[in-house]
mmCIF file of C-alpha atoms in Angstrom:
data_model
loop_
_atom_site.group_PDB
_atom_site.id
_atom_site.type_symbol
_atom_site.label_atom_id
_atom_site.label_comp_id
_atom_site.label_asym_id
_atom_site.label_seq_id
_atom_site.Cartn_x
_atom_site.Cartn_y
_atom_site.Cartn_z
ATOM 1 C CA UNK I 1 -0.080 44.536 51.312
ATOM 2 C CA UNK I 2 1.459 44.465 55.569
ATOM 3 C CA UNK I 3 0.041 43.110 58.023
ATOM 4 C CA UNK I 4 1.390 44.167 61.909
ATOM 5 C CA UNK I 5 1.344 41.527 63.893
ATOM 6 C CA UNK I 6 3.987 42.361 66.109
ATOM 7 C CA UNK I 7 1.342 44.957 66.668
ATOM 8 C CA UNK I 8 0.138 45.105 70.956
ATOM 9 C CA UNK I 9 -2.866 44.784 72.274
ATOM 10 C CA UNK I 10 -3.819 44.807 74.673
ATOM 11 C CA UNK I 11 -6.708 42.523 76.262
ATOM 12 C CA UNK I 12 -5.962 42.119 80.004
ATOM 13 C CA UNK I 13 -8.713 44.445 80.748
ATOM 14 C CA UNK I 14 -11.529 43.714 78.075
ATOM 15 C CA UNK I 15 -13.591 40.512 77.909
ATOM 16 C CA UNK I 16 -10.373 37.780 76.956
ATOM 17 C CA UNK I 17 -11.331 34.328 79.226
ATOM 18 C CA UNK I 18 -7.789 33.698 77.586
ATOM 19 C CA UNK I 19 -6.021 37.213 79.587
ATOM 20 C CA UNK I 20 -8.417 37.184 82.787
ATOM 21 C CA UNK I 21 -7.491 33.518 83.763
ATOM 22 C CA UNK I 22 -4.677 34.962 85.941
ATOM 23 C CA UNK I 23 -6.028 38.225 86.799
ATOM 24 C CA UNK I 24 -3.926 40.828 88.277
ATOM 25 C CA UNK I 25 -0.775 37.826 88.421
ATOM 26 C CA UNK I 26 2.234 37.891 86.374
ATOM 27 C CA UNK I 27 2.039 34.905 84.675
ATOM 28 C CA UNK I 28 1.778 34.843 80.824
ATOM 29 C CA UNK I 29 -1.713 33.364 79.332
ATOM 30 C CA UNK I 30 -0.376 30.992 76.665
ATOM 31 C CA UNK I 31 -3.404 27.891 77.098
ATOM 32 C CA UNK I 32 -6.495 28.887 75.064
ATOM 33 C CA UNK I 33 -5.822 28.559 71.222
ATOM 34 C CA UNK I 34 -7.106 32.093 70.083
ATOM 35 C CA UNK I 35 -4.289 34.611 68.814
ATOM 36 C CA UNK I 36 -3.759 37.775 70.131
ATOM 37 C CA UNK I 37 -3.719 39.243 66.452
ATOM 38 C CA UNK I 38 -6.217 41.786 65.382
ATOM 39 C CA UNK I 39 -8.472 40.247 63.473
ATOM 40 C CA UNK I 40 -8.117 41.664 59.101
ATOM 41 C CA UNK I 41 -9.814 44.805 58.084
ATOM 42 C CA UNK I 42 -12.037 42.836 55.506
ATOM 43 C CA UNK I 43 -13.791 41.001 59.336
ATOM 44 C CA UNK I 44 -14.024 44.500 60.499
ATOM 45 C CA UNK I 45 -15.047 46.056 58.117
ATOM 46 C CA UNK I 46 -17.883 43.653 57.520
ATOM 47 C CA UNK I 47 -19.039 43.887 61.063
ATOM 48 C CA UNK I 48 -19.020 47.371 61.073
ATOM 49 C CA UNK I 49 -21.060 47.818 58.085
ATOM 50 C CA UNK I 50 -23.780 44.800 59.354
ATOM 51 C CA UNK I 51 -23.796 46.354 62.434
ATOM 52 C CA UNK I 52 -24.562 49.943 61.028
ATOM 53 C CA UNK I 53 -27.655 48.422 58.909
ATOM 54 C CA UNK I 54 -29.267 48.641 63.298
ATOM 55 C CA UNK I 55 -31.648 46.289 62.681
ATOM 56 C CA UNK I 56 -30.222 42.153 64.203
ATOM 57 C CA UNK I 57 -33.834 40.619 63.535
ATOM 58 C CA UNK I 58 -33.547 36.400 63.590
ATOM 59 C CA UNK I 59 -31.333 35.130 60.842
ATOM 60 C CA UNK I 60 -30.986 32.662 57.049
ATOM 61 C CA UNK I 61 -30.234 29.660 58.484
ATOM 62 C CA UNK I 62 -29.257 29.568 55.144
ATOM 63 C CA UNK I 63 -27.183 32.305 54.438
ATOM 64 C CA UNK I 64 -26.960 32.129 50.864
ATOM 65 C CA UNK I 65 -23.679 34.366 50.091
ATOM 66 C CA UNK I 66 -21.590 32.326 53.164
ATOM 67 C CA UNK I 67 -22.786 28.997 51.596
ATOM 68 C CA UNK I 68 -21.170 30.352 48.362
ATOM 69 C CA UNK I 69 -18.491 31.702 49.152
ATOM 70 C CA UNK I 70 -17.851 27.845 51.199
ATOM 71 C CA UNK I 71 -18.558 26.604 48.332
ATOM 72 C CA UNK I 72 -15.806 28.210 46.216
ATOM 73 C CA UNK I 73 -13.391 28.214 48.999
ATOM 74 C CA UNK I 74 -13.789 24.286 49.220
ATOM 75 C CA UNK I 75 -13.894 23.600 45.851
ATOM 76 C CA UNK I 76 -10.422 25.904 45.092
ATOM 77 C CA UNK I 77 -8.616 24.889 48.443
ATOM 78 C CA UNK I 78 -9.607 20.600 48.229
ATOM 79 C CA UNK I 79 -11.344 20.270 44.910
ATOM 80 C CA UNK I 80 -14.156 18.939 47.430
ATOM 81 C CA UNK I 81 -17.862 19.585 45.210
ATOM 82 C CA UNK I 82 -20.035 20.530 48.151
ATOM 83 C CA UNK I 83 -23.402 21.344 48.023
ATOM 84 C CA UNK I 84 -25.884 23.637 49.726
ATOM 85 C CA UNK I 85 -27.675 21.029 51.502
ATOM 86 C CA UNK I 86 -25.016 19.537 53.247
ATOM 87 C CA UNK I 87 -23.858 22.189 56.229
ATOM 88 C CA UNK I 88 -25.228 23.192 59.184
ATOM 89 C CA UNK I 89 -24.222 25.677 60.398
ATOM 90 C CA UNK I 90 -23.182 25.718 64.220
ATOM 91 C CA UNK I 91 -21.980 28.704 67.126
ATOM 92 C CA UNK I 92 -19.025 26.252 67.152
ATOM 93 C CA UNK I 93 -17.335 23.141 66.855
ATOM 94 C CA UNK I 94 -17.491 21.604 69.775
ATOM 95 C CA UNK I 95 -21.304 21.464 70.000
ATOM 96 C CA UNK I 96 -20.358 19.310 66.781
ATOM 97 C CA UNK I 97 -18.590 17.201 68.330
ATOM 98 C CA UNK I 98 -21.115 16.534 70.997
ATOM 99 C CA UNK I 99 -23.557 16.228 68.185
ATOM 100 C CA UNK I 100 -22.299 13.998 66.705
ATOM 101 C CA UNK I 101 -21.554 11.543 69.673
ATOM 102 C CA UNK I 102 -25.224 12.009 70.799
ATOM 103 C CA UNK I 103 -26.677 11.844 67.545
ATOM 104 C CA UNK I 104 -24.284 8.675 66.493
ATOM 105 C CA UNK I 105 -24.128 6.166 69.621
ATOM 106 C CA UNK I 106 -26.501 5.338 71.784
ATOM 107 C CA UNK I 107 -27.067 4.142 75.506
ATOM 108 C CA UNK I 108 -23.757 1.943 75.531
ATOM 109 C CA UNK I 109 -22.548 2.016 72.434
ATOM 110 C CA UNK I 110 -18.792 3.378 72.228
ATOM 111 C CA UNK I 111 -16.856 5.931 70.327
ATOM 112 C CA UNK I 112 -12.563 5.915 69.495
ATOM 113 C CA UNK I 113 -10.224 8.888 69.298
ATOM 114 C CA UNK I 114 -7.000 9.422 70.161
ATOM 115 C CA UNK I 115 -4.711 10.076 72.627
ATOM 116 C CA UNK I 116 -3.304 12.661 73.872
ATOM 117 C CA UNK I 117 -6.758 14.321 72.250
ATOM 118 C CA UNK I 118 -8.495 18.106 72.499
ATOM 119 C CA UNK I 119 -10.345 17.449 75.699
ATOM 120 C CA UNK I 120 -13.913 18.155 74.031
ATOM 121 C CA UNK I 121 -13.562 14.783 72.556
ATOM 122 C CA UNK I 122 -12.978 13.213 75.801
ATOM 123 C CA UNK I 123 -15.397 15.633 77.298
ATOM 124 C CA UNK I 124 -18.270 15.285 74.237
ATOM 125 C CA UNK I 125 -18.410 10.662 75.468
ATOM 126 C CA UNK I 126 -18.316 11.793 79.155
ATOM 127 C CA UNK I 127 -21.012 13.964 78.796
ATOM 128 C CA UNK I 128 -23.323 11.811 76.660
ATOM 129 C CA UNK I 129 -22.368 8.282 79.370
ATOM 130 C CA UNK I 130 -20.916 6.654 76.211
ATOM 131 C CA UNK I 131 -17.419 4.698 76.518
ATOM 132 C CA UNK I 132 -14.405 6.078 74.579
ATOM 133 C CA UNK I 133 -11.199 3.666 73.861
ATOM 134 C CA UNK I 134 -8.884 5.808 73.018
ATOM 135 C CA UNK I 135 -6.105 5.117 70.238
ATOM 136 C CA UNK I 136 -2.543 6.419 71.649
ATOM 137 C CA UNK I 137 -0.576 8.623 69.361
ATOM 138 C CA UNK I 138 2.859 7.368 68.855
ATOM 139 C CA UNK I 139 5.755 9.771 68.154
ATOM 140 C CA UNK I 140 6.908 8.596 63.932
ATOM 141 C CA UNK I 141 10.217 9.989 62.630
ATOM 142 C CA UNK I 142 9.233 13.947 64.658
ATOM 143 C CA UNK I 143 5.864 13.203 63.291
ATOM 144 C CA UNK I 144 2.586 12.077 65.859
ATOM 145 C CA UNK I 145 0.945 9.582 64.712
ATOM 146 C CA UNK I 146 -1.820 7.623 64.879
ATOM 147 C CA UNK I 147 -1.352 4.047 64.667
ATOM 148 C CA UNK I 148 -4.677 1.405 63.893
ATOM 149 C CA UNK I 149 -4.853 -2.398 63.733
ATOM 150 C CA UNK I 150 -7.698 -4.135 63.942
ATOM 151 C CA UNK I 151 -5.285 -7.133 66.408
ATOM 152 C CA UNK I 152 -4.016 -4.648 68.945
ATOM 153 C CA UNK I 153 -7.618 -2.352 70.533
ATOM 154 C CA UNK I 154 -9.557 -4.246 72.177
ATOM 155 C CA UNK I 155 -12.493 -3.727 70.660
ATOM 156 C CA UNK I 156 -16.387 -4.835 71.981
ATOM 157 C CA UNK I 157 -17.917 -4.339 68.580
ATOM 158 C CA UNK I 158 -20.369 -1.907 69.967
ATOM 159 C CA UNK I 159 -18.380 1.044 69.226
ATOM 160 C CA UNK I 160 -19.832 3.329 66.541
ATOM 161 C CA UNK I 161 -18.228 6.237 66.187
ATOM 162 C CA UNK I 162 -14.563 7.289 65.267
ATOM 163 C CA UNK I 163 -13.712 10.606 66.158
ATOM 164 C CA UNK I 164 -10.693 12.194 64.426
ATOM 165 C CA UNK I 165 -8.809 15.402 64.509
ATOM 166 C CA UNK I 166 -7.213 16.824 61.133
ATOM 167 C CA UNK I 167 -4.691 18.504 61.697
ATOM 168 C CA UNK I 168 -4.337 17.298 65.117
ATOM 169 C CA UNK I 169 -4.314 18.617 68.420
ATOM 170 C CA UNK I 170 -2.197 19.063 70.404
ATOM 171 C CA UNK I 171 0.282 17.060 68.274
ATOM 172 C CA UNK I 172 0.415 19.424 65.353
ATOM 173 C CA UNK I 173 0.451 17.351 62.958
ATOM 174 C CA UNK I 174 -0.861 17.005 59.786
ATOM 175 C CA UNK I 175 -1.973 14.088 58.269
ATOM 176 C CA UNK I 176 -0.809 12.376 54.643
ATOM 177 C CA UNK I 177 -3.719 10.467 52.225
ATOM 178 C CA UNK I 178 -2.082 6.965 52.984
ATOM 179 C CA UNK I 179 -2.942 8.023 56.520
ATOM 180 C CA UNK I 180 -6.238 9.151 55.957
ATOM 181 C CA UNK I 181 -6.745 5.614 54.148
ATOM 182 C CA UNK I 182 -5.860 3.920 56.561
ATOM 183 C CA UNK I 183 -8.562 5.175 58.642
ATOM 184 C CA UNK I 184 -11.232 4.826 56.248
ATOM 185 C CA UNK I 185 -9.977 1.099 56.022
ATOM 186 C CA UNK I 186 -10.424 1.037 59.991
ATOM 187 C CA UNK I 187 -14.238 2.603 59.702
ATOM 188 C CA UNK I 188 -14.826 0.892 56.832
ATOM 189 C CA UNK I 189 -14.207 -3.107 58.438
ATOM 190 C CA UNK I 190 -15.850 -1.706 61.611
ATOM 191 C CA UNK I 191 -19.057 -0.024 60.022
ATOM 192 C CA UNK I 192 -18.043 3.451 61.730
ATOM 193 C CA UNK I 193 -19.105 6.742 61.404
ATOM 194 C CA UNK I 194 -16.153 9.518 60.801
ATOM 195 C CA UNK I 195 -16.220 12.810 63.136
ATOM 196 C CA UNK I 196 -13.585 14.655 62.144
ATOM 197 C CA UNK I 197 -12.252 18.535 63.658
ATOM 198 C CA UNK I 198 -10.807 20.299 60.463
ATOM 199 C CA UNK I 199 -11.264 22.824 62.655
ATOM 200 C CA UNK I 200 -6.874 23.825 62.136
ATOM 201 C CA UNK I 201 -7.341 23.228 58.070
ATOM 202 C CA UNK I 202 -6.286 27.003 57.191
ATOM 203 C CA UNK I 203 -3.172 26.037 59.609
ATOM 204 C CA UNK I 204 -0.666 24.596 57.457
ATOM 205 C CA UNK I 205 2.433 25.597 58.456
ATOM 206 C CA UNK I 206 5.084 23.118 57.313
ATOM 207 C CA UNK I 207 5.933 24.474 53.054
ATOM 208 C CA UNK I 208 4.811 21.589 50.507
ATOM 209 C CA UNK I 209 1.338 20.208 53.147
ATOM 210 C CA UNK I 210 -2.175 20.284 51.690
ATOM 211 C CA UNK I 211 -4.662 19.370 54.791
ATOM 212 C CA UNK I 212 -6.436 16.535 52.938
ATOM 213 C CA UNK I 213 -10.540 16.827 54.242
ATOM 214 C CA UNK I 214 -11.386 13.234 54.831
ATOM 215 C CA UNK I 215 -14.803 13.206 53.113
ATOM 216 C CA UNK I 216 -12.553 14.005 49.585
ATOM 217 C CA UNK I 217 -10.564 10.721 50.096
ATOM 218 C CA UNK I 218 -13.691 8.587 48.659
ATOM 219 C CA UNK I 219 -17.740 8.457 48.423
ATOM 220 C CA UNK I 220 -17.202 5.729 50.832
ATOM 221 C CA UNK I 221 -15.580 8.590 53.637
ATOM 222 C CA UNK I 222 -18.653 11.263 52.149
ATOM 223 C CA UNK I 223 -21.218 9.235 53.126
ATOM 224 C CA UNK I 224 -20.050 7.865 56.602
ATOM 225 C CA UNK I 225 -18.381 11.190 58.006
ATOM 226 C CA UNK I 226 -19.127 14.504 58.823
ATOM 227 C CA UNK I 227 -16.749 16.931 58.750
ATOM 228 C CA UNK I 228 -15.984 20.214 61.630
ATOM 229 C CA UNK I 229 -14.942 23.125 60.715
ATOM 230 C CA UNK I 230 -14.353 26.750 60.805
ATOM 231 C CA UNK I 231 -12.718 29.909 60.066
ATOM 232 C CA UNK I 232 -12.763 31.237 64.170
ATOM 233 C CA UNK I 233 -9.172 29.822 64.903
ATOM 234 C CA UNK I 234 -7.686 30.536 61.348
ATOM 235 C CA UNK I 235 -8.447 34.633 61.390
ATOM 236 C CA UNK I 236 -9.581 35.142 65.580
ATOM 237 C CA UNK I 237 -12.833 35.403 65.571
ATOM 238 C CA UNK I 238 -14.079 32.044 67.592
ATOM 239 C CA UNK I 239 -16.173 34.719 69.843
ATOM 240 C CA UNK I 240 -18.318 35.410 67.347
ATOM 241 C CA UNK I 241 -18.968 31.337 67.129
ATOM 242 C CA UNK I 242 -19.258 30.746 63.692
ATOM 243 C CA UNK I 243 -19.024 26.784 62.690
ATOM 244 C CA UNK I 244 -19.808 24.201 60.196
ATOM 245 C CA UNK I 245 -20.939 20.732 59.935
ATOM 246 C CA UNK I 246 -20.518 19.268 56.329
ATOM 247 C CA UNK I 247 -22.691 15.843 56.023
ATOM 248 C CA UNK I 248 -23.138 14.411 52.703
ATOM 249 C CA UNK I 249 -25.100 11.684 53.566
ATOM 250 C CA UNK I 250 -28.803 12.848 53.769
ATOM 251 C CA UNK I 251 -29.524 10.085 56.626
ATOM 252 C CA UNK I 252 -26.496 11.281 58.230
ATOM 253 C CA UNK I 253 -27.160 15.004 58.205
ATOM 254 C CA UNK I 254 -31.485 14.548 59.388
ATOM 255 C CA UNK I 255 -30.062 12.802 62.621
ATOM 256 C CA UNK I 256 -27.751 15.373 63.259
ATOM 257 C CA UNK I 257 -29.848 17.816 62.844
ATOM 258 C CA UNK I 258 -32.869 16.198 64.886
ATOM 259 C CA UNK I 259 -30.160 15.869 67.859
ATOM 260 C CA UNK I 260 -29.240 19.716 67.927
ATOM 261 C CA UNK I 261 -33.140 20.320 67.234
ATOM 262 C CA UNK I 262 -34.123 22.894 70.057
ATOM 263 C CA UNK I 263 -30.715 22.774 72.732
ATOM 264 C CA UNK I 264 -28.002 24.325 69.945
ATOM 265 C CA UNK I 265 -29.022 27.433 68.600
ATOM 266 C CA UNK I 266 -28.722 29.041 65.071
ATOM 267 C CA UNK I 267 -25.633 31.396 64.634
ATOM 268 C CA UNK I 268 -25.336 34.430 65.694
ATOM 269 C CA UNK I 269 -26.034 36.841 62.660
ATOM 270 C CA UNK I 270 -22.570 38.950 63.022
ATOM 271 C CA UNK I 271 -20.991 35.862 63.419
ATOM 272 C CA UNK I 272 -22.252 34.759 60.054
ATOM 273 C CA UNK I 273 -20.916 37.887 58.022
ATOM 274 C CA UNK I 274 -17.476 37.953 59.621
ATOM 275 C CA UNK I 275 -17.019 34.477 58.527
ATOM 276 C CA UNK I 276 -17.899 35.163 54.961
ATOM 277 C CA UNK I 277 -15.754 38.365 55.208
ATOM 278 C CA UNK I 278 -12.748 36.163 56.373
ATOM 279 C CA UNK I 279 -13.401 33.145 53.866
ATOM 280 C CA UNK I 280 -14.623 35.289 50.882
ATOM 281 C CA UNK I 281 -11.428 38.474 51.604
ATOM 282 C CA UNK I 282 -9.470 37.408 54.481
ATOM 283 C CA UNK I 283 -6.528 35.221 52.290
ATOM 284 C CA UNK I 284 -3.702 37.482 52.227
ATOM 285 C CA UNK I 285 -4.027 38.525 55.932
ATOM 286 C CA UNK I 286 -3.882 34.711 56.352
ATOM 287 C CA UNK I 287 -1.073 33.678 54.144
ATOM 288 C CA UNK I 288 0.728 36.780 56.233
ATOM 289 C CA UNK I 289 -0.350 35.718 59.604
ATOM 290 C CA UNK I 290 1.293 31.334 57.854
ATOM 291 C CA UNK I 291 4.688 33.020 57.955
ATOM 292 C CA UNK I 292 4.829 35.440 61.019
ATOM 293 C CA UNK I 293 3.290 31.686 62.322
ATOM 294 C CA UNK I 294 6.432 29.676 60.676
ATOM 295 C CA UNK I 295 9.010 32.207 62.450
ATOM 296 C CA UNK I 296 7.291 32.036 65.752
ATOM 297 C CA UNK I 297 6.685 27.898 65.758
ATOM 298 C CA UNK I 298 10.743 27.535 64.345
ATOM 299 C CA UNK I 299 12.397 30.168 67.335
ATOM 300 C CA UNK I 300 10.440 28.144 69.807
ATOM 301 C CA UNK I 301 11.378 24.707 68.618
ATOM 302 C CA UNK I 302 15.080 25.894 68.291
ATOM 303 C CA UNK I 303 14.717 27.620 71.976
ATOM 304 C CA UNK I 304 12.283 24.555 74.019
ATOM 305 C CA UNK I 305 14.817 21.630 72.355
ATOM 306 C CA UNK I 306 17.949 23.539 73.594
ATOM 307 C CA UNK I 307 16.730 23.725 77.600
ATOM 308 C CA UNK I 308 17.559 20.008 78.741
ATOM 309 C CA UNK I 309 14.754 17.983 80.850
ATOM 310 C CA UNK I 310 12.570 19.635 77.302
ATOM 311 C CA UNK I 311 11.601 19.036 74.649
ATOM 312 C CA UNK I 312 8.948 19.028 71.417
ATOM 313 C CA UNK I 313 8.730 18.272 67.485
ATOM 314 C CA UNK I 314 7.868 20.639 64.844
ATOM 315 C CA UNK I 315 3.600 21.320 64.804
ATOM 316 C CA UNK I 316 3.059 21.016 60.788
ATOM 317 C CA UNK I 317 0.224 22.874 61.031
ATOM 318 C CA UNK I 318 -2.011 25.339 64.659
ATOM 319 C CA UNK I 319 -0.127 27.587 66.116
ATOM 320 C CA UNK I 320 -0.268 24.929 69.219
ATOM 321 C CA UNK I 321 3.109 23.181 70.858
ATOM 322 C CA UNK I 322 2.858 19.983 72.370
ATOM 323 C CA UNK I 323 5.901 20.426 75.101
ATOM 324 C CA UNK I 324 7.816 17.391 76.381
ATOM 325 C CA UNK I 325 8.272 17.782 79.858
ATOM 326 C CA UNK I 326 8.370 13.914 81.391
ATOM 327 C CA UNK I 327 12.373 14.488 82.600
ATOM 328 C CA UNK I 328 11.708 17.395 84.766
ATOM 329 C CA UNK I 329 9.173 14.623 86.782
ATOM 330 C CA UNK I 330 6.842 17.530 87.260
ATOM 331 C CA UNK I 331 3.501 16.190 90.247
ATOM 332 C CA UNK I 332 1.477 18.744 88.165
ATOM 333 C CA UNK I 333 3.485 20.461 85.146
ATOM 334 C CA UNK I 334 0.819 22.997 84.374
ATOM 335 C CA UNK I 335 1.016 24.463 88.185
ATOM 336 C CA UNK I 336 4.527 24.816 87.936
ATOM 337 C CA UNK I 337 5.408 26.750 85.355
ATOM 338 C CA UNK I 338 1.832 28.494 86.180
ATOM 339 C CA UNK I 339 4.482 29.521 90.027
ATOM 340 C CA UNK I 340 7.349 30.961 87.456
ATOM 341 C CA UNK I 341 5.219 33.261 84.972
ATOM 342 C CA UNK I 342 4.164 30.861 82.131
ATOM 343 C CA UNK I 343 0.320 29.860 81.766
ATOM 344 C CA UNK I 344 0.397 26.969 79.588
ATOM 345 C CA UNK I 345 -2.561 24.553 78.468
ATOM 346 C CA UNK I 346 -1.834 21.225 81.273
ATOM 347 C CA UNK I 347 -1.079 18.006 79.265
ATOM 348 C CA UNK I 348 -3.438 15.868 81.644
ATOM 349 C CA UNK I 349 -6.442 17.656 79.911
ATOM 350 C CA UNK I 350 -5.617 16.279 77.009
ATOM 351 C CA UNK I 351 -4.399 12.907 78.028
ATOM 352 C CA UNK I 352 -0.925 12.888 79.126
ATOM 353 C CA UNK I 353 0.300 14.663 81.749
ATOM 354 C CA UNK I 354 3.661 14.465 80.990
ATOM 355 C CA UNK I 355 3.442 17.207 78.913
ATOM 356 C CA UNK I 356 1.725 20.945 78.484
ATOM 357 C CA UNK I 357 0.559 22.443 75.598
ATOM 358 C CA UNK I 358 1.723 26.198 74.237
ATOM 359 C CA UNK I 359 0.178 28.825 72.370
ATOM 360 C CA UNK I 360 2.131 30.436 70.009
ATOM 361 C CA UNK I 361 -0.528 32.411 68.094
ATOM 362 C CA UNK I 362 1.267 35.703 70.282
ATOM 363 C CA UNK I 363 3.655 38.104 69.161
ATOM 364 C CA UNK I 364 7.001 38.123 68.864
ATOM 365 C CA UNK I 365 8.179 40.339 71.796
ATOM 366 C CA UNK I 366 5.468 37.931 74.475
ATOM 367 C CA UNK I 367 6.828 34.761 72.477
ATOM 368 C CA UNK I 368 10.779 36.063 73.370
ATOM 369 C CA UNK I 369 9.101 36.865 76.802
ATOM 370 C CA UNK I 370 7.813 33.213 77.777
ATOM 371 C CA UNK I 371 11.012 31.479 76.660
ATOM 372 C CA UNK I 372 13.125 33.618 79.150
ATOM 373 C CA UNK I 373 11.178 32.789 81.303
ATOM 374 C CA UNK I 374 10.261 29.477 80.357
ATOM 375 C CA UNK I 375 14.566 29.042 80.590
ATOM 376 C CA UNK I 376 14.657 30.240 83.656
ATOM 377 C CA UNK I 377 12.132 28.020 85.305
ATOM 378 C CA UNK I 378 14.334 24.873 84.538
ATOM 379 C CA UNK I 379 17.590 26.585 85.285
ATOM 380 C CA UNK I 380 16.166 27.098 89.086
ATOM 381 C CA UNK I 381 15.239 24.046 88.977
#
C-alpha cells in the first residue's frame, strides 16, 4: 500500500499551534513535535464513523476495545504481558509527568532527570516546587547517553523520583538493555520510583534497534515504575490527546490516581477512538512513515555536518534533530535562526543554549527548503 508523505497540506490557516507561531512571517516551523503528515486513513475513517453516531456523552474510563488493543500490541511488540487494571488513561503525557512529581515526591523531596531534556521534565519539578538534580548526557560514540555514578553526583538522600525519557528527547538515543539495567540498578540503590516517558517508542529509525520498555527489565523494574506511552507522536494525533500510564504496582497506581482525581479530565471519546484505530490498524502506515523519516534524517545529518560551525549526531529514534551550534557563538541561537526563516526549538529550554532542536517530521520539500536556508544563514555570518 502506497502512502504519500510528500503531500503538502496547508496548515497555516488551520488551528495549528506549530504554524501559527510565526504569523504571516516567512519562517518555517520546525519546532513543536507534531508532523505535517496526514494521519492514516484508518484513524480518519474510525473518527468519521464515531461522529456519524451523533451522540457524544460521557465516555468509558476503561474503554474495553482500546484496552484489548493495548494488551495485544504490547505483548506482540515487547513480550510485555500487561494487565488491564495497570492502565490509567490520560489526556497527555505532560499531565503524566506532572502527576508523577506530585504523587511521588513530598515537600523538600527531589527528582532526578537527565539534561538536556524535554522541557516539561524540568517544568514539572518547578511547578510542584520540587528540587531537581540533572544528570548530564554525554556524547559517546555518536550517541547521547546518561552516565550514572553514585560517587560523582551530589545526591542529598531526599531524591525520590528518577525521570527517564526513552527514546531520548532531544538527543534521539534509543537505550540499550545494559544502559537501562544500569539506570535500574541506580534506582534500586537509591530506592527511587521511576517515571519513564516512552512516547517516541514507535519511532525507532535505526535498523536493528528495538524499543525496550523500562518496566520489562525485571519484576523490580515493573514494581517501581510508571511508564507513559501514547500513539500521538507516531500517528500525528497529538491534538486529540490520548495517552496512558502503565503502573503495575497497585500502591503506586492508587497514589497516582488519587492525585489525578478532580484535576486531570478523562480522555475525550474521539481521542480514544483515534488511539484504538492507530495501534490496531495503523502499522502499515507507520512502517512507511519510518522509511520516509529515515531518509529525512539522513539528509539532515549529512547537510548539517557539511556546514562549518554546525554538528549533529544521527538520532536513533524520533523525528527530532539536536543540532550543536556552539561554534557559531550566538547569544540567542533560536532567535538568530528565526531571523533567517528557520523556526527551531531553543536549546536553552532543554538545558543547553548551545543547541537548537529541529523537527524533521515534514515533507521532503519543506526539509530541502529548510536546509537551503540553514546553509545560507551560516554562510552569511
